[in-house]
Amino acid sequence: MENGESKGASGAGDARDPSGFLSEIIGAPVTVKLNSGATFKGTIYSVQRSHKILPIKSCDLQSVDGYMNIALESCKEIHNGKVLRDWGDCFVRGNNVTYICADEAED
Amino acid sequence: MSTSHLLPLELIDKCVGYRIWVLMKGDKEFTGTLLGFDDYVNMVLVDVTEHDYSKGRTRLPKILLNGNNICMLVPGGEGPESDSMEVDA
């Protein structure tokens, strides 16, 4: 299971495809909505690619394997615009994720 | 234009850069500009509106949408509020 080499040759990926988007948002504030309807706001610590978690500093790109497993820091669960709970660091298993939204600026 | 040999993913590829309407399995729909997608039909969308039947609309600047719950894609679709799509509940 070497690098998939599916989307272009560039290791950095294209920010326009899902793989490139995931590298682009590492370290950025995001809103994550789960299939249950729960919303989490936090900062992406890492995303999972090819069965291993890569920390922020070494996000060399490999092909995304369809997982959206993500590690969030200063993660807050939001309900109707209010903070329901402050989770701090947390891991979200990718199968529960509906979308990951790159926030334009922190509130 | 011959469409006889257009594969499904080729149809989506033709939509890159254009507005697209995404209908999810549940009570959720998205409209936005398609930037890219992968083999799982995970999609990157910009200028997105999330339409939820119960919660109304939410604006989202840029999202990665999980392909797992996608039901249908409508190229050029303007979403559930478009004039041509009057549907009684």
Short mmCIF file of N, CA, C and O in Angstrom, two decimals, chain A residues 6-7 15-18 21-22 24 33 35 37 64-66 68 94-104, chain B residues 24 28 30 35-40 42-44 50 52 55 58-69:
data_model
loop_
_atom_site.label_atom_id
_atom_site.label_comp_id
_atom_site.label_asym_id
_atom_site.label_seq_id
_atom_site.Cartn_x
_atom_site.Cartn_y
_atom_site.Cartn_z
N SER A 6 -3.09 8.72 -7.08
CA SER A 6 -4.31 8.77 -7.87
C SER A 6 -4.58 10.18 -8.41
O SER A 6 -4.98 10.33 -9.55
N LYS A 7 -4.34 11.17 -7.59
CA LYS A 7 -4.68 12.53 -7.99
C LYS A 7 -3.43 13.33 -8.25
O LYS A 7 -2.87 13.95 -7.34
N ALA A 15 -5.16 21.62 -3.59
CA ALA A 15 -6.09 22.07 -2.55
C ALA A 15 -7.54 21.90 -2.97
O ALA A 15 -8.44 21.99 -2.17
N ARG A 16 -7.75 21.64 -4.25
CA ARG A 16 -9.13 21.56 -4.72
C ARG A 16 -9.72 20.17 -4.57
O ARG A 16 -10.93 20.01 -4.59
N ASP A 17 -8.89 19.13 -4.45
CA ASP A 17 -9.47 17.80 -4.24
C ASP A 17 -9.45 17.47 -2.75
O ASP A 17 -8.79 18.13 -1.96
N PRO A 18 -10.23 16.45 -2.35
CA PRO A 18 -10.36 16.14 -0.93
C PRO A 18 -9.04 15.93 -0.22
O PRO A 18 -8.83 16.39 0.90
N PHE A 21 -7.43 19.28 0.33
CA PHE A 21 -8.20 20.03 1.33
C PHE A 21 -7.78 19.62 2.74
O PHE A 21 -7.56 20.44 3.61
N LEU A 22 -7.61 18.30 2.94
CA LEU A 22 -7.24 17.81 4.26
C LEU A 22 -5.87 18.30 4.70
O LEU A 22 -5.66 18.63 5.86
N GLU A 24 -4.56 21.08 3.68
CA GLU A 24 -4.70 22.52 3.81
C GLU A 24 -5.27 22.93 5.16
O GLU A 24 -4.90 23.96 5.71
N LYS A 33 -19.37 18.61 11.34
CA LYS A 33 -20.73 18.14 11.62
C LYS A 33 -20.78 16.63 11.50
O LYS A 33 -20.24 16.06 10.55
N ASN A 35 -22.96 12.88 11.53
CA ASN A 35 -24.22 12.36 11.00
C ASN A 35 -25.35 12.47 12.01
O ASN A 35 -26.51 12.59 11.65
N GLY A 37 -25.94 14.92 13.77
CA GLY A 37 -26.37 16.30 13.85
C GLY A 37 -25.53 17.13 14.79
O GLY A 37 -25.61 18.35 14.79
N VAL A 64 -5.49 9.84 0.28
CA VAL A 64 -6.50 9.69 1.31
C VAL A 64 -7.23 8.38 1.07
O VAL A 64 -7.55 8.03 -0.06
N ASP A 65 -7.46 7.65 2.13
CA ASP A 65 -8.03 6.33 1.96
C ASP A 65 -9.53 6.32 2.19
O ASP A 65 -10.12 5.26 2.34
N GLY A 66 -10.14 7.46 2.22
CA GLY A 66 -11.58 7.50 2.40
C GLY A 66 -12.00 7.70 3.84
O GLY A 66 -13.16 7.94 4.11
N MET A 68 -12.16 9.83 7.28
CA MET A 68 -12.07 11.23 7.68
C MET A 68 -11.80 11.30 9.17
O MET A 68 -12.27 12.20 9.86
N GLY A 94 -13.86 8.82 11.57
CA GLY A 94 -14.27 9.40 10.30
C GLY A 94 -15.63 8.98 9.80
O GLY A 94 -16.29 9.72 9.07
N ASN A 95 -16.06 7.78 10.17
CA ASN A 95 -17.33 7.31 9.61
C ASN A 95 -18.52 8.13 10.10
O ASN A 95 -19.59 8.10 9.50
N ASN A 96 -18.34 8.88 11.20
CA ASN A 96 -19.43 9.70 11.74
C ASN A 96 -19.51 11.09 11.13
O ASN A 96 -20.45 11.83 11.39
N VAL A 97 -18.51 11.44 10.34
CA VAL A 97 -18.41 12.82 9.86
C VAL A 97 -19.30 13.04 8.63
O VAL A 97 -19.23 12.27 7.67
N THR A 98 -20.15 14.05 8.70
CA THR A 98 -20.89 14.47 7.50
C THR A 98 -20.03 15.42 6.68
O THR A 98 -19.85 15.22 5.49
N TYR A 99 -19.53 16.48 7.34
CA TYR A 99 -18.62 17.37 6.63
C TYR A 99 -17.64 18.03 7.57
O TYR A 99 -17.85 18.09 8.78
N ILE A 100 -16.54 18.49 6.97
CA ILE A 100 -15.55 19.29 7.68
C ILE A 100 -15.54 20.64 6.99
O ILE A 100 -15.29 20.72 5.79
N CYS A 101 -15.85 21.68 7.74
CA CYS A 101 -15.93 23.02 7.15
C CYS A 101 -14.74 23.85 7.62
O CYS A 101 -14.48 23.96 8.82
N ALA A 102 -14.01 24.42 6.67
CA ALA A 102 -12.91 25.32 7.01
C ALA A 102 -13.49 26.67 7.38
O ALA A 102 -14.07 27.34 6.53
N ASP A 103 -13.36 27.04 8.65
CA ASP A 103 -13.91 28.32 9.09
C ASP A 103 -13.05 29.46 8.55
O ASP A 103 -11.84 29.35 8.48
N GLU A 104 -13.72 30.56 8.20
CA GLU A 104 -12.98 31.69 7.64
C GLU A 104 -12.18 32.42 8.72
O GLU A 104 -11.06 32.81 8.52
N MET B 24 -28.53 14.38 0.25
CA MET B 24 -27.99 13.36 1.15
C MET B 24 -29.07 12.33 1.46
O MET B 24 -30.25 12.51 1.16
N LYS B 28 -31.13 16.29 4.46
CA LYS B 28 -30.11 17.30 4.29
C LYS B 28 -29.75 17.42 2.81
O LYS B 28 -29.69 16.43 2.10
N PHE B 30 -27.19 20.00 0.07
CA PHE B 30 -26.17 21.02 -0.04
C PHE B 30 -26.16 21.58 -1.46
O PHE B 30 -26.33 20.83 -2.42
N LEU B 35 -15.30 21.97 -6.21
CA LEU B 35 -13.87 22.19 -6.51
C LEU B 35 -13.18 20.90 -6.89
O LEU B 35 -12.27 20.89 -7.71
N GLY B 36 -13.58 19.81 -6.26
CA GLY B 36 -12.94 18.54 -6.56
C GLY B 36 -13.63 17.40 -5.84
O GLY B 36 -14.47 17.62 -4.97
N PHE B 37 -13.25 16.19 -6.21
CA PHE B 37 -13.82 14.99 -5.57
C PHE B 37 -12.83 13.85 -5.74
O PHE B 37 -11.86 13.96 -6.50
N ASP B 38 -13.07 12.77 -5.01
CA ASP B 38 -12.21 11.61 -5.15
C ASP B 38 -13.04 10.37 -5.52
O ASP B 38 -14.22 10.48 -5.82
N ASP B 39 -12.39 9.21 -5.48
CA ASP B 39 -13.06 7.98 -5.92
C ASP B 39 -14.25 7.61 -5.04
O ASP B 39 -15.12 6.85 -5.46
N TYR B 40 -14.25 8.09 -3.80
CA TYR B 40 -15.37 7.80 -2.89
C TYR B 40 -16.49 8.82 -3.05
O TYR B 40 -17.47 8.78 -2.33
N ASN B 42 -16.21 11.74 -2.06
CA ASN B 42 -16.04 12.83 -1.11
C ASN B 42 -15.83 14.07 -1.96
O ASN B 42 -15.16 14.01 -2.99
N MET B 43 -16.39 15.20 -1.53
CA MET B 43 -16.32 16.38 -2.38
C MET B 43 -15.86 17.61 -1.62
O MET B 43 -16.22 17.80 -0.46
N VAL B 44 -15.07 18.43 -2.29
CA VAL B 44 -14.73 19.74 -1.75
C VAL B 44 -15.64 20.76 -2.44
O VAL B 44 -15.70 20.82 -3.67
N GLU B 50 -26.09 24.82 3.30
CA GLU B 50 -26.61 23.56 3.81
C GLU B 50 -28.11 23.75 4.04
O GLU B 50 -28.53 24.68 4.72
N ASP B 52 -31.32 22.12 5.60
CA ASP B 52 -31.84 21.06 6.46
C ASP B 52 -33.34 21.28 6.59
O ASP B 52 -33.78 22.39 6.89
N LYS B 55 -33.97 22.48 10.20
CA LYS B 55 -33.21 23.57 10.80
C LYS B 55 -32.98 24.75 9.86
O LYS B 55 -32.33 25.72 10.24
N THR B 58 -27.83 27.02 6.33
CA THR B 58 -26.58 27.45 6.94
C THR B 58 -25.57 27.72 5.84
O THR B 58 -25.43 26.93 4.92
N ARG B 59 -24.89 28.86 5.94
CA ARG B 59 -23.85 29.18 4.96
C ARG B 59 -22.52 28.62 5.44
O ARG B 59 -22.15 28.75 6.61
N LEU B 60 -21.79 27.99 4.54
CA LEU B 60 -20.49 27.41 4.86
C LEU B 60 -19.50 27.84 3.78
O LEU B 60 -19.76 27.63 2.60
N PRO B 61 -18.36 28.44 4.17
CA PRO B 61 -17.44 28.95 3.15
C PRO B 61 -16.80 27.85 2.31
O PRO B 61 -16.77 27.94 1.09
N LYS B 62 -16.28 26.82 2.97
CA LYS B 62 -15.58 25.76 2.23
C LYS B 62 -15.67 24.47 3.02
O LYS B 62 -15.32 24.45 4.20
N ILE B 63 -16.13 23.40 2.39
CA ILE B 63 -16.28 22.16 3.14
C ILE B 63 -15.71 20.96 2.37
O ILE B 63 -15.61 20.97 1.15
N LEU B 64 -15.36 19.96 3.16
CA LEU B 64 -15.12 18.62 2.63
C LEU B 64 -16.32 17.78 3.03
O LEU B 64 -16.57 17.58 4.21
N LEU B 65 -17.07 17.35 2.05
CA LEU B 65 -18.30 16.61 2.31
C LEU B 65 -18.03 15.12 2.18
O LEU B 65 -17.50 14.67 1.16
N ASN B 66 -18.38 14.37 3.22
CA ASN B 66 -18.19 12.92 3.20
C ASN B 66 -19.11 12.29 2.16
O ASN B 66 -20.31 12.55 2.13
N GLY B 67 -18.54 11.47 1.30
CA GLY B 67 -19.33 10.86 0.23
C GLY B 67 -20.23 9.74 0.69
O GLY B 67 -21.09 9.27 -0.06
N ASN B 68 -20.03 9.32 1.94
CA ASN B 68 -20.73 8.14 2.43
C ASN B 68 -22.25 8.29 2.45
O ASN B 68 -22.96 7.31 2.26
N ASN B 69 -22.72 9.48 2.69
CA ASN B 69 -24.17 9.68 2.83
C ASN B 69 -24.79 10.41 1.65
O ASN B 69 -25.93 10.84 1.72
#
